[in-house]
Amino acid sequence: MKDLSPKTESLGAGGAASVSLLPSPKAILARIVRKWYWCVLSLCVCLPLAYLYAARQPQVYGKATTILIKDDYPKESVAATVLASTNGIVNTAATNLDNEIFLLSSHSLLETVVRKLKLDVTYWKKDKFRKVEIYQDSPIAVQFTQEGEAADARFRVVPLSETEFRLEKDEKDRQGQETGTFGKEVRFDSLTFIVEKTPRFSEAALNVPVIVRKTSVRNAAVGLRSGLTVKKANGKNNLVNISMRCNNPVKAENILHSIVHFYNEASLKEKNTRGRKTNKFIGERLAVISEEMRKNDLAVEKLKKETDILTDLSTALTEEYENRINDKKDLRELELEIKSIEYLKQYLEEEAEHDARLVPINSKIADMGIRDQIGVFNDTLLKKTSLKVNAGDNNPIVRELEANLSSLKDALKRSVNNYYTSLLVKKKNIQDQHEKTREHIRNVSSRERDVNYIDREQRVRESLYVLLLNKREENSLALAATEDNARMVDDVRGGNGPLEPNVPKILMVGFLAGLAIPVVLCVVAAMLDSNVKRRKEIEALTAIPVYGELPRKLRKLKNQEIVVNLEEPSELSECFPLLAERMVALSDENAGKPLSVLITSTCSGEGKTYLSVNLALSLAVAGKKVLLMDMDLRKGSLSSLLGGAGKPGIGDLEQAGEGGWRSLVEQSPVSAHLDYLFAGTLPDHPSRLLLHDRIRKLMEELKEQYDFIFMDCVPYSSLADAHIVARLADVTLYVMRAGCVKKRDLAGLQKIWKNGELKRMGIVLCDVEPHGRSSRGYAVYRSLDTSSPCAEK
C-alpha cells in the first residue's frame, strides 16, 4: 500500500510545484468538440465576410518589361578619365547600374510621368460591390484650372444630357449638388475646373455617376512609386526588370512605356549637357596648358642666355668637359716643350765658348724655324770643321764660316728666347682658359637642375595637351552619335486577369479564420480557467494525497444518486470499489480497528452525500459492517435522500437516553450490512450538541459495532460543525467537485493538511470528465468472452 504520510517533496509557500498547469491538447480538443456549434457559427460568419471583403477590394493588375542599360557612353568625369588613362589610378565602371535603377524609380521621374499622363486625376465607376478605374474609358474629362499642390478632392459627375451634368459631393449627400454645362468653367467644393466630353461619351453614359479623384502630383508620384518595382535581372549585368501594379492594365502599360521614354529623354539631356561642359572644360584647360608651355619655353630660353649656351645644356656640358680634357693635354705637351726649350737655352748658354760642338735637335720643339736654324748651324759647323782640318785656321773660308757660325748662334739664341717667352705666354693663356672652363662647368651643372625641372613639367603638359585634344575629339564624336541610354528588350508583358484580390486565397483565409477563432477562444478559455478540474493539478499544487476520482455521471443517471449497481456495472460504479479498497487499506494500517470517516468539502453541492451513500454501499456489499451517519444537523441532506426526513436520529439522542442510540439506527433495505443514523430533529444550536460528551461516547460505542462509520458533515470552511466532528474522525475524505474549487484555494487546503487539522486527510475528486478511451475499454472488456484466453483474437 502507498504511504499516506505527508509528502516530503519541497513545495513552495503555496504548495506549487514546477509542473506545467497549462491545458493539455487533449483537454483543448475535448472542449472544441463540445463547442462544435461555435465552429459552425464562426464559419457561417467568416466565409460571407471574406467573400464580401474580396468583392469590395479594388482589382490590381500587373505588367512588366525588361530594359537594357547601355554602357557605351562614359559616365565618369573627365578628371577621372584622365587619371585612369594616364596613371591607371582610378578604375571607374562605365555604367553604375545601381544608380540607374535608382533613377528609374526616382520621384522626379515619376512626377514627370504623372504630369505627362495626367495621373493626378483618376476616374472611377461603381461595379457591383467594388469601384473600377476607367482609365482612357471615361466618358468625361476634368481639366482643373488651379495649379500647384491643391488639396485632395473627390466628387461625382453624373451626365444628365449632351450638354449638362450634375456634381455631387457624395452619393448620400443630396444637398451639396450642383448642375453645370460641358465645356464651361464651374466652381465646386473650392475647386475650379472644366468638365468636357470625351470620344467615349454616349447615351449609355447618361445618369451613370463617374467618381473623380484629384490629388497632388507629389502624392500621385508616391502612390505610383508604391506599385513600381525596379530590380536587376538575375545573372545579367545590364538588364533591369521593371514591373508595375495598378488598378488598370492599360494604365500600367502606359506607365512603363512612359518611364522608359522619359528616362531616355533625361539621359539624352544629361549627355548633351555633359558633352558641352566637357568641351568647354577641355578648351579652358588647353588654353591654360598652352600658356604654361609658353612660359616654360621662355624660362628655358632665359637660362640658356644666362649660361651663353645656344644648344642643349647636356651637349654643352659634354663639350665643356671635352675642352677641359684637351686643355689639360695641351698644357702637358706645352710643359714638355717648355722644358725642351729651357734645356736648349741652357745648352746654348753653357756652350757659348765652344763653337765646335753641335747643337742637339729635340723632337718636342714644335717650332720649325728653330729646328731649321739648328740644322743650318750644325751644317755650317761641320763644313767649318772639315775645312779647318784640311786648310787650317787661317783659311779665309774658315774665317768666313766662323763669322757665320757666330751670327747663326746669336740668331738661334734670340729665336730660342723669343719662342720660350711665347711658350710661357701660351701656357698662361691655357691655364686661364682651363680655370674658366672649370667655373663654366660648375655654373652649367647648377643650371641643369632647373632646366630638367622645367623640361619635366613641359613633358607632362605636352602629354596632357595631347590627351585633352584626343578627348575633345572623342567627346565631339560622342555628341554627334548620342542615342538612348536604355532600350526595351521585351515588350510589356502581363496577363489580362487581375492579380488582386485573390478570391480563393481570401476565402481560404476566411475559412481558416472561421476555424481559428473558436479554437483560440477555447484555448484562451481553457488557459483562463482557474478551477481545479484534473487530478494532476491537485498533485502539482499540493502534497495532499488524492484517494480517488469519480467520473461524471452519464446523462441518464443525472438524477440518480445511488449508482453502485451490481447488475449493470459501469465505469462510474467501478470507481467506488476502488475507493472502498483504499478505505480497507487504511483500516489495515490502523491495525484493523474500525475507522470513523469524516466526509466534508469546501462548499455545499460538491457531492459529499453522493460519495457517502455509494462508498458506504460498496463496503457493505463487500461484507463490511457500515454505519452511515447524517452529521449535517442543519439541512439533513443525507436523511432527505434516504427517506429519513422526520425520523428520529442524532438530534433525538437526549430523549432516547444514553444507551438508546440503537433505537435510532435504521437498517438499509439495500444491504443487511449497512445501517443509517439520520439527523433526526434539527436542533437550534447544532454546534452545542456536537460538542456534548454524549457524541464522543456514542462514537466509542459505534466503533464496537461497525467496521466503518461514515459521517456526512457540513462544509469545512463555512461552519464550525465540521471542525468539531473532525476530532471524532480517524480519516477525512475531502470531497472536491471538478470545476467548483479555485486553484488559489488549494493553498489554504495545503495549510490545513500540513497542520494536521484533519486526520489522514485525502481528496476525492468528483464529477471528472470521463476519458473516452477508458470508457470504451471497459465496454469492450465487458463484451469479450473471458472464458477463452484468445477472446481478443
PDB file of N, CA and C in Angstrom, residues 49 90 169 267 408 422 539 601 605 727:
ATOM      1  N   LEU A  49     -18.184  37.115 -44.771  1.00  0.00           N
ATOM      2  CA  LEU A  49     -17.391  38.335 -44.625  1.00  0.00           C
ATOM      3  C   LEU A  49     -16.182  38.322 -45.555  1.00  0.00           C
ATOM      4  N   VAL A  90      42.649  55.341 -61.119  1.00  0.00           N
ATOM      5  CA  VAL A  90      41.208  55.217 -60.917  1.00  0.00           C
ATOM      6  C   VAL A  90      40.659  54.226 -61.927  1.00  0.00           C
ATOM      7  N   LYS A 169     -21.120  65.823 -54.130  1.00  0.00           N
ATOM      8  CA  LYS A 169     -20.010  65.617 -53.203  1.00  0.00           C
ATOM      9  C   LYS A 169     -19.940  64.174 -52.747  1.00  0.00           C
ATOM     10  N   SER A 267      18.250  61.186 -69.831  1.00  0.00           N
ATOM     11  CA  SER A 267      19.646  60.779 -70.028  1.00  0.00           C
ATOM     12  C   SER A 267      20.260  61.474 -71.236  1.00  0.00           C
ATOM     13  N   LEU A 408     124.960  82.945 -86.682  1.00  0.00           N
ATOM     14  CA  LEU A 408     123.881  81.953 -86.618  1.00  0.00           C
ATOM     15  C   LEU A 408     123.545  81.592 -85.167  1.00  0.00           C
ATOM     16  N   SER A 422     107.158  83.088 -75.777  1.00  0.00           N
ATOM     17  CA  SER A 422     105.822  82.829 -76.330  1.00  0.00           C
ATOM     18  C   SER A 422     105.188  81.582 -75.712  1.00  0.00           C
ATOM     19  N   GLU A 539      -2.251  17.370  -7.518  1.00  0.00           N
ATOM     20  CA  GLU A 539      -0.955  16.794  -7.153  1.00  0.00           C
ATOM     21  C   GLU A 539       0.187  17.767  -7.404  1.00  0.00           C
ATOM     22  N   SER A 601     -16.267  19.066   2.607  1.00  0.00           N
ATOM     23  CA  SER A 601     -15.857  19.725   1.370  1.00  0.00           C
ATOM     24  C   SER A 601     -15.662  21.207   1.647  1.00  0.00           C
ATOM     25  N   GLY A 605     -22.869  21.168  -2.207  1.00  0.00           N
ATOM     26  CA  GLY A 605     -23.153  20.767  -3.568  1.00  0.00           C
ATOM     27  C   GLY A 605     -21.991  20.134  -4.290  1.00  0.00           C
ATOM     28  N   ARG A 727     -12.673  15.966  15.169  1.00  0.00           N
ATOM     29  CA  ARG A 727     -11.950  15.358  16.294  1.00  0.00           C
ATOM     30  C   ARG A 727     -12.382  13.927  16.521  1.00  0.00           C
TER      31      ARG A 727
END
